[in-house]
Short mmCIF file of C-alpha atoms in Angstrom, two decimals:
data_model
loop_
_atom_site.label_atom_id
_atom_site.label_comp_id
_atom_site.label_asym_id
_atom_site.label_seq_id
_atom_site.Cartn_x
_atom_site.Cartn_y
_atom_site.Cartn_z
CA UNK A 22 -38.41 -21.59 0.67
CA UNK A 23 -39.63 -21.10 4.08
CA UNK A 24 -42.75 -18.82 3.89
CA UNK A 25 -43.76 -19.30 7.50
CA UNK A 26 -40.80 -17.27 8.68
CA UNK A 27 -41.09 -15.01 11.63
CA UNK A 28 -42.20 -12.81 13.00
CA UNK A 29 -38.65 -11.98 14.26
CA UNK A 30 -37.41 -8.51 15.46
CA UNK A 31 -34.22 -6.59 15.62
CA UNK A 32 -33.37 -3.53 17.87
CA UNK A 33 -30.41 -1.74 16.73
CA UNK A 34 -28.93 0.63 19.19
CA UNK A 35 -26.75 2.95 17.18
CA UNK A 36 -25.01 6.26 17.93
CA UNK A 37 -27.52 8.27 16.01
CA UNK A 38 -30.70 6.41 16.43
CA UNK A 39 -32.39 3.47 18.14
CA UNK A 40 -34.54 1.52 15.61
CA UNK A 41 -36.80 -1.54 16.13
CA UNK A 42 -37.87 -3.70 13.06
CA UNK A 43 -40.08 -6.65 12.96
CA UNK A 44 -40.05 -9.04 10.11
CA UNK A 45 -42.01 -11.91 8.43
CA UNK A 46 -42.87 -13.44 5.09
CA UNK A 47 -40.07 -15.10 3.09
CA UNK A 48 -37.00 -15.99 5.11
CA UNK A 49 -34.70 -15.01 2.19
CA UNK A 50 -36.17 -11.51 1.60
CA UNK A 51 -38.28 -10.81 4.78
CA UNK A 52 -41.09 -8.31 4.68
CA UNK A 53 -41.04 -5.52 7.17
CA UNK A 54 -44.10 -5.63 9.54
CA UNK A 55 -43.00 -2.72 11.70
CA UNK A 56 -40.23 -0.14 11.70
CA UNK A 57 -39.83 2.57 14.07
CA UNK A 58 -36.80 4.82 14.89
CA UNK A 59 -36.12 7.19 17.71
CA UNK A 60 -33.27 9.72 17.02
CA UNK A 61 -31.69 9.76 20.49
CA UNK A 62 -28.09 10.77 19.46
CA UNK A 63 -26.41 8.65 21.90
CA UNK A 64 -23.13 9.27 20.32
CA UNK A 65 -23.45 13.06 19.65
CA UNK A 66 -20.88 13.94 22.49
CA UNK A 67 -18.48 11.01 22.05
CA UNK A 68 -15.92 13.25 20.21
CA UNK A 69 -15.93 15.91 23.08
CA UNK A 70 -16.90 14.09 26.38
CA UNK A 71 -16.37 10.43 25.62
CA UNK A 72 -19.76 9.84 27.36
CA UNK A 73 -23.55 9.19 26.47
CA UNK A 74 -25.39 12.25 27.25
CA UNK A 75 -27.89 11.75 30.11
CA UNK A 76 -30.85 13.15 28.11
CA UNK A 77 -30.08 10.89 25.10
CA UNK A 78 -29.78 7.83 27.54
CA UNK A 79 -33.18 8.84 29.07
CA UNK A 80 -34.70 8.89 25.61
CA UNK A 81 -33.13 5.70 24.34
CA UNK A 82 -34.15 3.72 27.61
CA UNK A 83 -37.77 4.97 27.06
CA UNK A 84 -37.64 3.86 23.52
CA UNK A 85 -36.32 0.33 24.44
CA UNK A 86 -39.22 -0.03 27.11
CA UNK A 87 -41.64 0.84 24.40
CA UNK A 88 -40.08 -1.69 21.91
CA UNK A 89 -40.00 -4.46 24.45
CA UNK A 90 -43.69 -4.17 25.05
CA UNK A 91 -44.38 -4.06 21.12
CA UNK A 92 -42.19 -7.15 20.72
CA UNK A 93 -44.03 -9.10 23.34
CA UNK A 94 -47.39 -8.27 21.93
CA UNK A 95 -46.09 -9.28 18.35
CA UNK A 96 -45.19 -12.67 19.79
CA UNK A 97 -41.85 -12.52 18.15
CA UNK A 98 -39.95 -15.83 17.66
CA UNK A 99 -36.72 -14.15 18.00
CA UNK A 100 -35.41 -10.71 19.05
CA UNK A 101 -31.81 -9.59 18.37
CA UNK A 102 -30.68 -6.55 20.25
CA UNK A 103 -27.27 -5.12 19.15
CA UNK A 104 -25.54 -1.94 20.39
CA UNK A 105 -22.75 -0.57 18.23
CA UNK A 106 -20.04 2.24 18.50
CA UNK A 107 -21.66 4.54 20.84
CA UNK A 108 -22.24 2.15 23.64
CA UNK A 109 -19.07 0.32 22.80
CA UNK A 110 -16.81 3.28 23.11
CA UNK A 111 -18.56 5.37 25.74
CA UNK A 112 -17.11 5.56 29.31
CA UNK A 113 -20.73 5.21 30.71
CA UNK A 114 -21.56 2.45 28.25
CA UNK A 115 -21.88 -0.10 31.17
CA UNK A 116 -24.38 2.33 32.92
CA UNK A 117 -26.61 2.35 29.82
CA UNK A 118 -26.51 -1.49 29.57
CA UNK A 119 -27.50 -1.86 33.06
CA UNK A 120 -30.58 0.50 32.59
CA UNK A 121 -31.53 -1.40 29.31
CA UNK A 122 -31.56 -4.69 31.33
CA UNK A 123 -33.86 -3.05 33.94
CA UNK A 124 -36.53 -2.59 31.19
CA UNK A 125 -36.22 -6.09 29.98
CA UNK A 126 -33.72 -5.47 27.16
CA UNK A 127 -30.51 -7.30 27.09
CA UNK A 128 -28.31 -5.72 24.37
CA UNK A 129 -25.33 -7.49 22.81
CA UNK A 130 -22.43 -5.03 22.32
CA UNK A 131 -20.77 -5.95 19.12
CA UNK A 132 -17.05 -5.11 18.34
CA UNK A 133 -16.16 -3.06 15.33
CA UNK A 134 -15.08 -5.99 13.27
CA UNK A 135 -18.22 -7.78 13.94
CA UNK A 136 -20.36 -4.82 12.94
CA UNK A 137 -18.30 -4.63 9.66
CA UNK A 138 -18.82 -8.36 9.06
CA UNK A 139 -22.54 -7.96 9.53
CA UNK A 140 -22.92 -4.98 7.47
CA UNK A 141 -21.05 -6.71 4.72
CA UNK A 142 -23.25 -9.68 5.05
CA UNK A 143 -26.26 -7.37 4.58
CA UNK A 144 -24.80 -6.05 1.22
CA UNK A 145 -24.11 -9.72 0.12
CA UNK A 146 -27.86 -10.54 1.16
CA UNK A 147 -29.04 -7.90 -1.33
CA UNK A 148 -26.24 -7.90 -3.96
CA UNK A 149 -24.90 -11.49 -4.01
CA UNK A 150 -22.37 -10.76 -6.58
CA UNK A 151 -20.97 -7.75 -4.87
CA UNK A 152 -17.31 -7.22 -5.47
CA UNK A 153 -15.28 -4.41 -3.83
CA UNK A 154 -15.76 -2.80 -0.22
CA UNK A 155 -18.60 -2.15 1.81
CA UNK A 156 -18.55 1.26 3.71
CA UNK A 157 -21.06 1.47 6.54
CA UNK A 158 -21.27 5.07 7.82
CA UNK A 159 -22.95 5.49 11.25
CA UNK A 160 -23.17 8.17 13.89
CA UNK A 161 -20.07 6.91 15.60
CA UNK A 162 -18.08 4.76 13.27
CA UNK A 163 -17.19 3.83 9.73
CA UNK A 164 -16.62 0.27 8.86
CA UNK A 165 -14.80 -0.84 5.78
CA UNK A 166 -15.04 -4.49 4.68
CA UNK A 167 -13.79 -6.25 1.38
CA UNK A 168 -16.33 -8.49 -0.23
CA UNK A 169 -15.96 -10.96 -3.17
CA UNK A 170 -17.60 -14.20 -4.20
CA UNK A 171 -20.43 -13.95 -1.71
CA UNK A 172 -18.07 -13.67 1.48
CA UNK A 173 -16.76 -10.76 3.53
CA UNK A 174 -13.21 -10.37 4.32
CA UNK A 175 -11.54 -9.08 7.40
CA UNK A 176 -12.94 -5.51 8.07
CA UNK A 177 -12.08 -2.68 10.17
CA UNK A 178 -13.84 0.06 12.26
CA UNK A 179 -12.69 3.61 12.31
CA UNK A 180 -13.86 6.56 14.50
CA UNK A 181 -15.28 8.56 11.68
CA UNK A 182 -19.03 8.34 12.18
CA UNK A 183 -21.07 11.57 11.06
CA UNK A 184 -21.43 12.61 14.69
CA UNK A 185 -17.75 12.36 15.45
CA UNK A 186 -16.56 14.12 12.43
CA UNK A 187 -19.08 16.75 12.51
CA UNK A 188 -20.73 19.21 9.94
CA UNK A 189 -17.24 21.13 9.56
CA UNK A 190 -15.43 17.90 8.44
CA UNK A 191 -12.31 18.37 6.33
CA UNK A 192 -12.09 16.10 3.41
CA UNK A 193 -8.31 16.67 3.35
CA UNK A 194 -8.03 15.61 7.04
CA UNK A 195 -10.16 12.59 6.53
CA UNK A 196 -8.23 11.62 3.59
CA UNK A 197 -4.87 11.77 5.49
CA UNK A 198 -6.53 9.79 8.29
CA UNK A 199 -7.68 7.08 5.81
CA UNK A 200 -4.34 6.87 4.18
CA UNK A 201 -2.70 6.12 7.35
CA UNK A 202 -5.35 3.59 8.74
CA UNK A 203 -6.74 1.59 5.89
CA UNK A 204 -4.74 -1.54 5.40
CA UNK A 205 -3.28 -2.54 1.98
CA UNK A 206 -5.85 -5.50 1.65
CA UNK A 207 -8.79 -3.11 1.72
CA UNK A 208 -7.29 -0.55 -0.66
CA UNK A 209 -6.39 -3.54 -3.12
CA UNK A 210 -9.98 -4.80 -2.74
CA UNK A 211 -11.59 -1.44 -3.66
CA UNK A 212 -9.29 -0.15 -6.31
CA UNK A 213 -11.29 -0.12 -9.75
CA UNK A 214 -14.05 -1.91 -8.20
CA UNK A 215 -17.38 -0.95 -6.40
CA UNK A 216 -17.72 1.01 -3.10
CA UNK A 217 -21.03 -0.18 -1.43
CA UNK A 218 -22.67 2.44 0.75
CA UNK A 219 -24.56 1.47 3.90
CA UNK A 220 -26.14 3.67 6.53
CA UNK A 221 -28.71 6.32 6.90
CA UNK A 222 -26.50 9.30 6.06
CA UNK A 223 -25.03 7.71 2.85
CA UNK A 224 -28.69 6.87 2.07
CA UNK A 225 -29.44 10.49 2.44
CA UNK A 226 -26.59 11.45 0.21
CA UNK A 227 -27.98 9.28 -2.48
CA UNK A 228 -31.50 10.69 -2.09
CA UNK A 229 -30.00 14.21 -2.37
CA UNK A 230 -28.22 13.08 -5.70
CA UNK A 231 -31.68 11.72 -7.01
CA UNK A 232 -33.65 14.72 -5.98
CA UNK A 233 -31.20 17.42 -7.25
CA UNK A 234 -30.82 15.59 -10.68
CA UNK A 235 -34.55 14.95 -11.06
CA UNK A 236 -34.17 11.28 -11.08
CA UNK A 237 -37.45 9.74 -12.34
CA UNK A 238 -37.10 6.62 -9.84
CA UNK A 239 -36.49 7.58 -6.33
CA UNK A 240 -35.29 4.24 -5.10
CA UNK A 241 -32.04 4.32 -3.33
CA UNK A 242 -30.93 0.71 -3.59
CA UNK A 243 -28.57 0.15 -6.39
CA UNK A 244 -28.35 3.86 -7.31
CA UNK A 245 -24.59 4.61 -8.39
CA UNK A 246 -22.46 7.74 -7.91
CA UNK A 247 -19.17 8.42 -9.42
CA UNK A 248 -16.29 10.38 -7.96
CA UNK A 249 -16.97 13.69 -9.84
CA UNK A 250 -20.65 13.45 -8.83
CA UNK A 251 -19.71 12.91 -5.20
CA UNK A 252 -17.62 15.99 -5.17
CA UNK A 253 -20.44 18.09 -6.76
CA UNK A 254 -22.78 16.93 -4.08
CA UNK A 255 -20.28 18.04 -1.33
CA UNK A 256 -20.28 21.47 -2.96
CA UNK A 257 -23.94 21.60 -3.16
CA UNK A 258 -24.25 20.72 0.59
CA UNK A 259 -21.63 23.16 1.58
CA UNK A 260 -23.52 25.87 -0.18
CA UNK A 261 -26.78 25.53 1.63
CA UNK A 262 -27.84 25.30 5.29
CA UNK A 263 -29.29 22.10 6.55
CA UNK A 264 -32.70 23.64 6.66
CA UNK A 265 -32.55 24.72 3.10
CA UNK A 266 -31.48 21.31 2.07
CA UNK A 267 -34.43 19.78 4.07
CA UNK A 268 -36.97 22.14 2.57
CA UNK A 269 -35.57 21.91 -1.09
CA UNK A 270 -35.09 18.14 -1.23
CA UNK A 271 -37.49 16.81 1.35
CA UNK A 272 -34.84 15.15 3.69
CA UNK A 273 -35.45 14.77 7.37
CA UNK A 274 -33.88 17.17 9.84
CA UNK A 275 -31.70 14.50 11.23
CA UNK A 276 -30.26 13.43 7.87
CA UNK A 277 -29.91 17.12 6.58
CA UNK A 278 -27.85 17.83 9.62
CA UNK A 279 -25.41 15.01 8.98
CA UNK A 280 -25.23 15.53 5.01
CA UNK A 281 -22.04 17.58 5.16
CA UNK A 282 -20.18 15.02 7.33
CA UNK A 283 -21.39 12.18 5.08
CA UNK A 284 -20.50 13.98 1.85
CA UNK A 285 -16.94 14.61 3.32
CA UNK A 286 -16.34 11.19 4.19
CA UNK A 287 -17.59 9.91 0.82
CA UNK A 288 -15.29 12.36 -1.07
CA UNK A 289 -12.46 11.14 1.11
CA UNK A 290 -13.07 7.48 0.40
CA UNK A 291 -13.14 8.05 -3.23
CA UNK A 292 -9.86 9.76 -3.02
CA UNK A 293 -8.09 7.00 -1.03
CA UNK A 294 -9.85 3.83 -2.14
CA UNK A 295 -10.16 4.82 -5.77
CA UNK A 296 -13.23 2.74 -6.56
CA UNK A 297 -14.89 3.16 -10.11
CA UNK A 298 -18.35 4.03 -8.50
CA UNK A 299 -20.27 3.86 -5.29
CA UNK A 300 -23.50 2.01 -5.10
CA UNK A 301 -26.08 2.25 -2.37
CA UNK A 302 -27.47 -0.71 -0.63
CA UNK A 303 -30.87 -0.89 1.12
CA UNK A 304 -29.58 -3.67 3.23
CA UNK A 305 -26.98 -3.27 5.98
CA UNK A 306 -26.38 -4.35 9.55
CA UNK A 307 -29.91 -5.60 10.54
CA UNK A 308 -30.25 -7.51 7.24
CA UNK A 309 -26.91 -8.87 7.71
CA UNK A 310 -28.05 -10.38 11.11
CA UNK A 311 -31.10 -11.91 9.41
CA UNK A 312 -28.72 -13.33 6.72
CA UNK A 313 -26.34 -14.72 9.24
CA UNK A 314 -29.05 -16.88 10.75
CA UNK A 315 -29.91 -18.49 7.34
CA UNK A 316 -28.77 -21.89 6.25
CA UNK A 317 -26.12 -21.84 3.49
CA UNK A 318 -28.63 -23.09 1.02
CA UNK A 319 -31.00 -20.18 1.88
CA UNK A 320 -28.24 -17.75 1.54
CA UNK A 321 -27.52 -18.77 -2.04
CA UNK A 322 -31.17 -18.13 -3.05
CA UNK A 323 -31.47 -15.20 -5.55
CA UNK A 324 -32.99 -12.37 -3.54
CA UNK A 325 -34.90 -10.93 -6.32
CA UNK A 326 -36.44 -14.18 -7.51
CA UNK A 327 -37.24 -15.13 -3.95
CA UNK A 328 -39.23 -11.99 -3.39
CA UNK A 329 -40.99 -12.16 -6.74
CA UNK A 330 -41.96 -15.64 -6.16
CA UNK A 331 -43.48 -14.72 -2.79
CA UNK A 332 -45.36 -11.89 -4.20
CA UNK A 333 -46.62 -14.04 -7.02
CA UNK A 334 -47.80 -16.66 -4.82
CA UNK A 335 -49.65 -14.26 -2.55
CA UNK A 336 -51.25 -12.31 -5.40
CA UNK A 337 -51.87 -14.79 -8.16
CA UNK A 338 -55.16 -16.44 -8.92
CA UNK A 339 -54.41 -19.99 -8.85
CA UNK A 340 -50.91 -20.13 -7.15
CA UNK A 341 -47.77 -19.01 -8.71
CA UNK A 342 -46.57 -20.83 -11.73
CA UNK A 343 -44.09 -18.29 -13.00
CA UNK A 344 -41.37 -20.81 -13.63
CA UNK A 345 -43.60 -22.72 -15.88
CA UNK A 346 -44.58 -19.54 -17.74
CA UNK A 347 -41.02 -18.75 -18.26
CA UNK A 348 -40.22 -22.01 -19.69
CA UNK A 349 -43.19 -21.88 -22.03
CA UNK A 350 -42.13 -18.49 -23.61
CA UNK A 351 -38.32 -19.35 -23.56
CA UNK A 352 -38.39 -21.18 -27.04
CA UNK A 353 -39.13 -17.67 -28.52
CA UNK A 354 -36.16 -15.88 -26.92
CA UNK A 355 -33.10 -18.22 -27.59
CA UNK A 356 -30.71 -15.32 -27.72
CA UNK A 357 -31.44 -13.93 -24.22
CA UNK A 358 -28.30 -14.02 -21.90
CA UNK A 359 -28.21 -14.92 -18.24
CA UNK A 360 -28.96 -11.41 -16.96
CA UNK A 361 -31.96 -11.18 -19.39
CA UNK A 362 -33.06 -14.60 -18.42
CA UNK A 363 -33.14 -13.67 -14.75
CA UNK A 364 -35.29 -10.53 -15.39
CA UNK A 365 -37.52 -12.50 -17.63
CA UNK A 366 -38.25 -15.16 -15.01
CA UNK A 367 -38.77 -12.32 -12.27
CA UNK A 368 -41.40 -10.90 -14.75
CA UNK A 369 -43.05 -14.24 -15.08
CA UNK A 370 -43.18 -14.74 -11.30
CA UNK A 371 -45.07 -11.58 -11.17
CA UNK A 372 -47.29 -12.20 -14.24
CA UNK A 373 -50.55 -12.47 -12.21
CA UNK A 374 -49.98 -9.83 -9.60
CA UNK A 375 -52.54 -7.31 -11.05
CA UNK A 376 -55.75 -9.42 -11.55
CA UNK A 377 -57.50 -8.04 -8.50
CA UNK A 378 -57.11 -4.42 -9.72
CA UNK A 379 -59.80 -2.66 -11.41
CA UNK A 380 -59.67 -3.90 -15.30
CA UNK A 381 -58.94 -0.40 -16.53
CA UNK A 382 -55.98 -0.14 -14.19
CA UNK A 383 -54.41 -3.59 -14.08
CA UNK A 384 -51.55 -2.64 -16.24
CA UNK A 385 -50.61 0.41 -14.16
CA UNK A 386 -50.97 -1.78 -11.10
CA UNK A 387 -48.56 -4.23 -12.31
CA UNK A 388 -46.19 -1.76 -13.42
CA UNK A 389 -46.14 -0.09 -10.10
CA UNK A 390 -45.46 -3.47 -8.52
CA UNK A 391 -42.73 -4.24 -10.89
CA UNK A 392 -40.98 -0.72 -10.67
CA UNK A 393 -41.61 0.15 -7.10
CA UNK A 394 -41.67 -3.24 -5.40
CA UNK A 395 -39.57 -3.77 -2.38
CA UNK A 396 -37.02 -5.66 -4.41
CA UNK A 397 -33.16 -5.93 -3.97
CA UNK A 398 -30.64 -7.53 -6.33
CA UNK A 399 -31.84 -5.20 -9.03
CA UNK A 400 -30.99 -1.68 -10.18
CA UNK A 401 -33.20 1.00 -11.93
CA UNK A 402 -32.71 -0.49 -15.43
CA UNK A 403 -33.93 -3.77 -14.21
CA UNK A 404 -36.89 -2.43 -12.60
CA UNK A 405 -37.82 -0.55 -15.81
CA UNK A 406 -37.50 -3.65 -17.90
CA UNK A 407 -39.76 -5.74 -15.42
CA UNK A 408 -42.19 -2.80 -15.51
CA UNK A 409 -42.20 -2.72 -19.29
CA UNK A 410 -42.83 -6.41 -19.49
CA UNK A 411 -45.72 -6.32 -17.05
CA UNK A 412 -47.20 -3.22 -18.90
CA UNK A 413 -47.43 -5.49 -21.95
CA UNK A 414 -48.57 -8.58 -20.19
CA UNK A 415 -51.56 -6.70 -18.64
CA UNK A 416 -52.48 -5.12 -21.99
CA UNK A 417 -51.18 -1.63 -21.30
CA UNK A 418 -51.94 0.68 -24.23
CA UNK A 419 -49.93 3.61 -25.55
CA UNK A 420 -46.32 4.27 -24.68
CA UNK A 421 -44.69 3.14 -21.64
CA UNK A 422 -43.55 5.87 -19.05
CA UNK A 423 -41.24 8.23 -20.95
CA UNK A 424 -39.22 9.17 -17.86
CA UNK A 425 -38.49 5.48 -17.06
CA UNK A 426 -38.02 4.56 -20.59
CA UNK A 427 -35.08 7.07 -20.90
CA UNK A 428 -33.24 4.83 -18.42
CA UNK A 429 -33.10 1.85 -20.77
CA UNK A 430 -32.13 1.24 -24.35
CA UNK A 431 -35.24 1.43 -26.61
CA UNK A 432 -34.32 -2.04 -28.20
CA UNK A 433 -34.13 -3.51 -24.80
CA UNK A 434 -37.55 -2.13 -23.91
CA UNK A 435 -38.98 -3.38 -27.12
CA UNK A 436 -37.69 -6.85 -26.22
CA UNK A 437 -39.31 -6.62 -22.81
CA UNK A 438 -42.59 -5.77 -24.58
CA UNK A 439 -42.17 -9.00 -26.50
CA UNK A 440 -41.81 -10.95 -23.22
CA UNK A 441 -45.04 -9.22 -21.94
CA UNK A 442 -46.86 -10.04 -25.11
CA UNK A 443 -46.03 -13.67 -24.87
CA UNK A 444 -47.13 -13.82 -21.34
CA UNK A 445 -50.44 -12.31 -22.27
CA UNK A 446 -50.96 -14.84 -24.86
CA UNK A 447 -49.91 -17.66 -22.22
CA UNK A 448 -52.36 -16.41 -19.56
CA UNK A 449 -55.34 -15.91 -21.91
CA UNK A 450 -54.68 -19.38 -23.55
CA UNK A 451 -54.56 -21.23 -20.16
CA UNK A 452 -56.96 -19.03 -18.05
CA UNK A 453 -53.94 -18.58 -15.69
CA UNK A 454 -53.69 -22.26 -14.83
CA UNK A 455 -50.54 -24.44 -14.96
CA UNK A 456 -51.97 -27.61 -16.23
CA UNK A 457 -53.42 -26.24 -19.45
CA UNK A 458 -50.34 -24.18 -20.30
CA UNK A 459 -48.24 -27.45 -19.84
CA UNK A 460 -50.20 -29.13 -22.58
CA UNK A 461 -49.34 -26.52 -25.25
CA UNK A 462 -46.29 -24.87 -26.55
CA UNK A 463 -45.02 -22.22 -28.79
CA UNK A 464 -42.27 -22.05 -31.14
CA UNK A 465 -40.57 -19.90 -33.96
CA UNK A 466 -40.15 -21.96 -37.12
CA UNK A 467 -38.72 -20.21 -40.23
CA UNK A 468 -40.69 -16.91 -39.85
CA UNK A 469 -43.80 -18.38 -38.23
CA UNK A 470 -44.78 -18.16 -34.60
CA UNK A 471 -46.40 -21.46 -34.03
CA UNK A 472 -48.93 -22.20 -31.42
CA UNK A 473 -49.16 -25.97 -30.66
CA UNK A 474 -52.27 -27.43 -29.16
CA UNK A 475 -53.37 -31.03 -28.54
CA UNK A 476 -56.65 -32.08 -30.33
CA UNK A 477 -58.57 -32.32 -27.10
CA UNK A 478 -57.59 -28.76 -26.33
CA UNK A 479 -58.38 -27.23 -29.68
CA UNK A 480 -61.27 -25.44 -28.24
CA UNK A 481 -59.05 -23.24 -26.27
CA UNK A 482 -58.08 -21.33 -29.29
CA UNK A 483 -60.73 -18.76 -29.05
CA UNK A 484 -60.97 -15.28 -30.80
CA UNK A 485 -59.23 -13.65 -27.87
CA UNK A 486 -56.46 -16.06 -28.05
CA UNK A 487 -56.02 -15.65 -31.74
CA UNK A 488 -55.98 -11.99 -31.48
CA UNK A 489 -53.07 -12.08 -28.92
CA UNK A 490 -51.40 -14.78 -31.05
CA UNK A 491 -51.45 -12.45 -33.96
CA UNK A 492 -50.39 -9.41 -31.91
CA UNK A 493 -47.34 -11.34 -30.47
CA UNK A 494 -46.40 -12.69 -34.08
CA UNK A 495 -46.47 -8.91 -35.41
CA UNK A 496 -44.31 -7.81 -32.58
CA UNK A 497 -41.75 -10.45 -33.40
CA UNK A 498 -41.89 -9.95 -37.18
CA UNK A 499 -43.54 -13.30 -37.77
CA UNK A 500 -46.61 -14.83 -39.15
CA UNK A 501 -48.96 -16.71 -36.68
CA UNK A 502 -49.62 -20.45 -37.27
CA UNK A 503 -51.84 -22.80 -35.30
CA UNK A 504 -50.82 -26.52 -35.16
CA UNK A 505 -53.22 -28.94 -33.68
CA UNK A 506 -52.36 -32.59 -33.17
#
């Protein structure tokens, strides 16, 4: 994995906002160095005048001039500048492009089908096994793209952005439009599968769902909504003003103003495409551009494991050896399925992230990293399982967060606690070093949890190691046994 990636940047000139993001870190799952948005509203008059408003253009050009200076001082290795529906469709789009060139920015105006493809690649980057249809809702357009097997199919772009349909959008009219314009291939790809939601207005809809339902984990990525809930949210939005929504649920003014349109579009998509659920993606067009630059081998890397490995290497004491930790504890958990093994490995890669924290708060620090880390390729349940594992690995006492624990079956959390206790034993035994760990082993043998040490390493079995050996054995309903030889 390339960990000398970047810095690179993307300027996304959208219908609602102009955004500049700089990235570095891991090439597969880049970290955000800088992120700034200017809500210029270039596309707010497209439906009525077909033009970009002069004031919006002035604001956008000022933002581009600033972003160019920032990009130059950041010494970016690459800067991609893309313009989407507003510039693409406006009668004065060429005038805007000429003004952008004068401040040193050369935008690429991408076609609707290319916008659809890149948004779908963003979802695939974050959710490699995505199967269904990606719906990217912007200010000026709605892109729909089938995804399956890590590949996007031919997508379409429709003039149904939130600025175009407006706050008084009729779900019935939107439904009729979609029925006439969505091709059979996309209908077939969506039916009884997942609709993946991309775009700030859809993310705001998900945030509204989380806030109004008292969700304990306010992380948008991976959050699911079914059709009944989508209709409830639409009714909630219609019963309140944007200002009330903003004050009650903490959404920005821009997003509160577009919620009615987004909720109407989502309702219509459920009616026409008939997916089983809609799932929010934190990744979209910009991340799709980054993903499109990767080699095939890098694209195939698991995004969760790639990000956990990077965090483990940065924050570990002696370099990350999470894979070795996972191999060491694996004999104790032979019945773990593929999904469990993946979360277990991610937890092992993060098994040393809290050592710099104050000793009294290491468990909380580690849990916060596991639960609230900038991960993709994982849902709320997976985050909670990793958090529970790290809580035990760092010696957390008392019950795990009751709010988060409600998200996962108690037996699954108990199993994650066993993973954590096994990691705690491994780290204490080896001092967090790989070589000493590799000269030892653990196994389950007829009701005994056996710790195997070589004679030359017998001194490693201290009182503290013995105590953790006994604790793990008790959690697993076994008796501890030390075997030296």
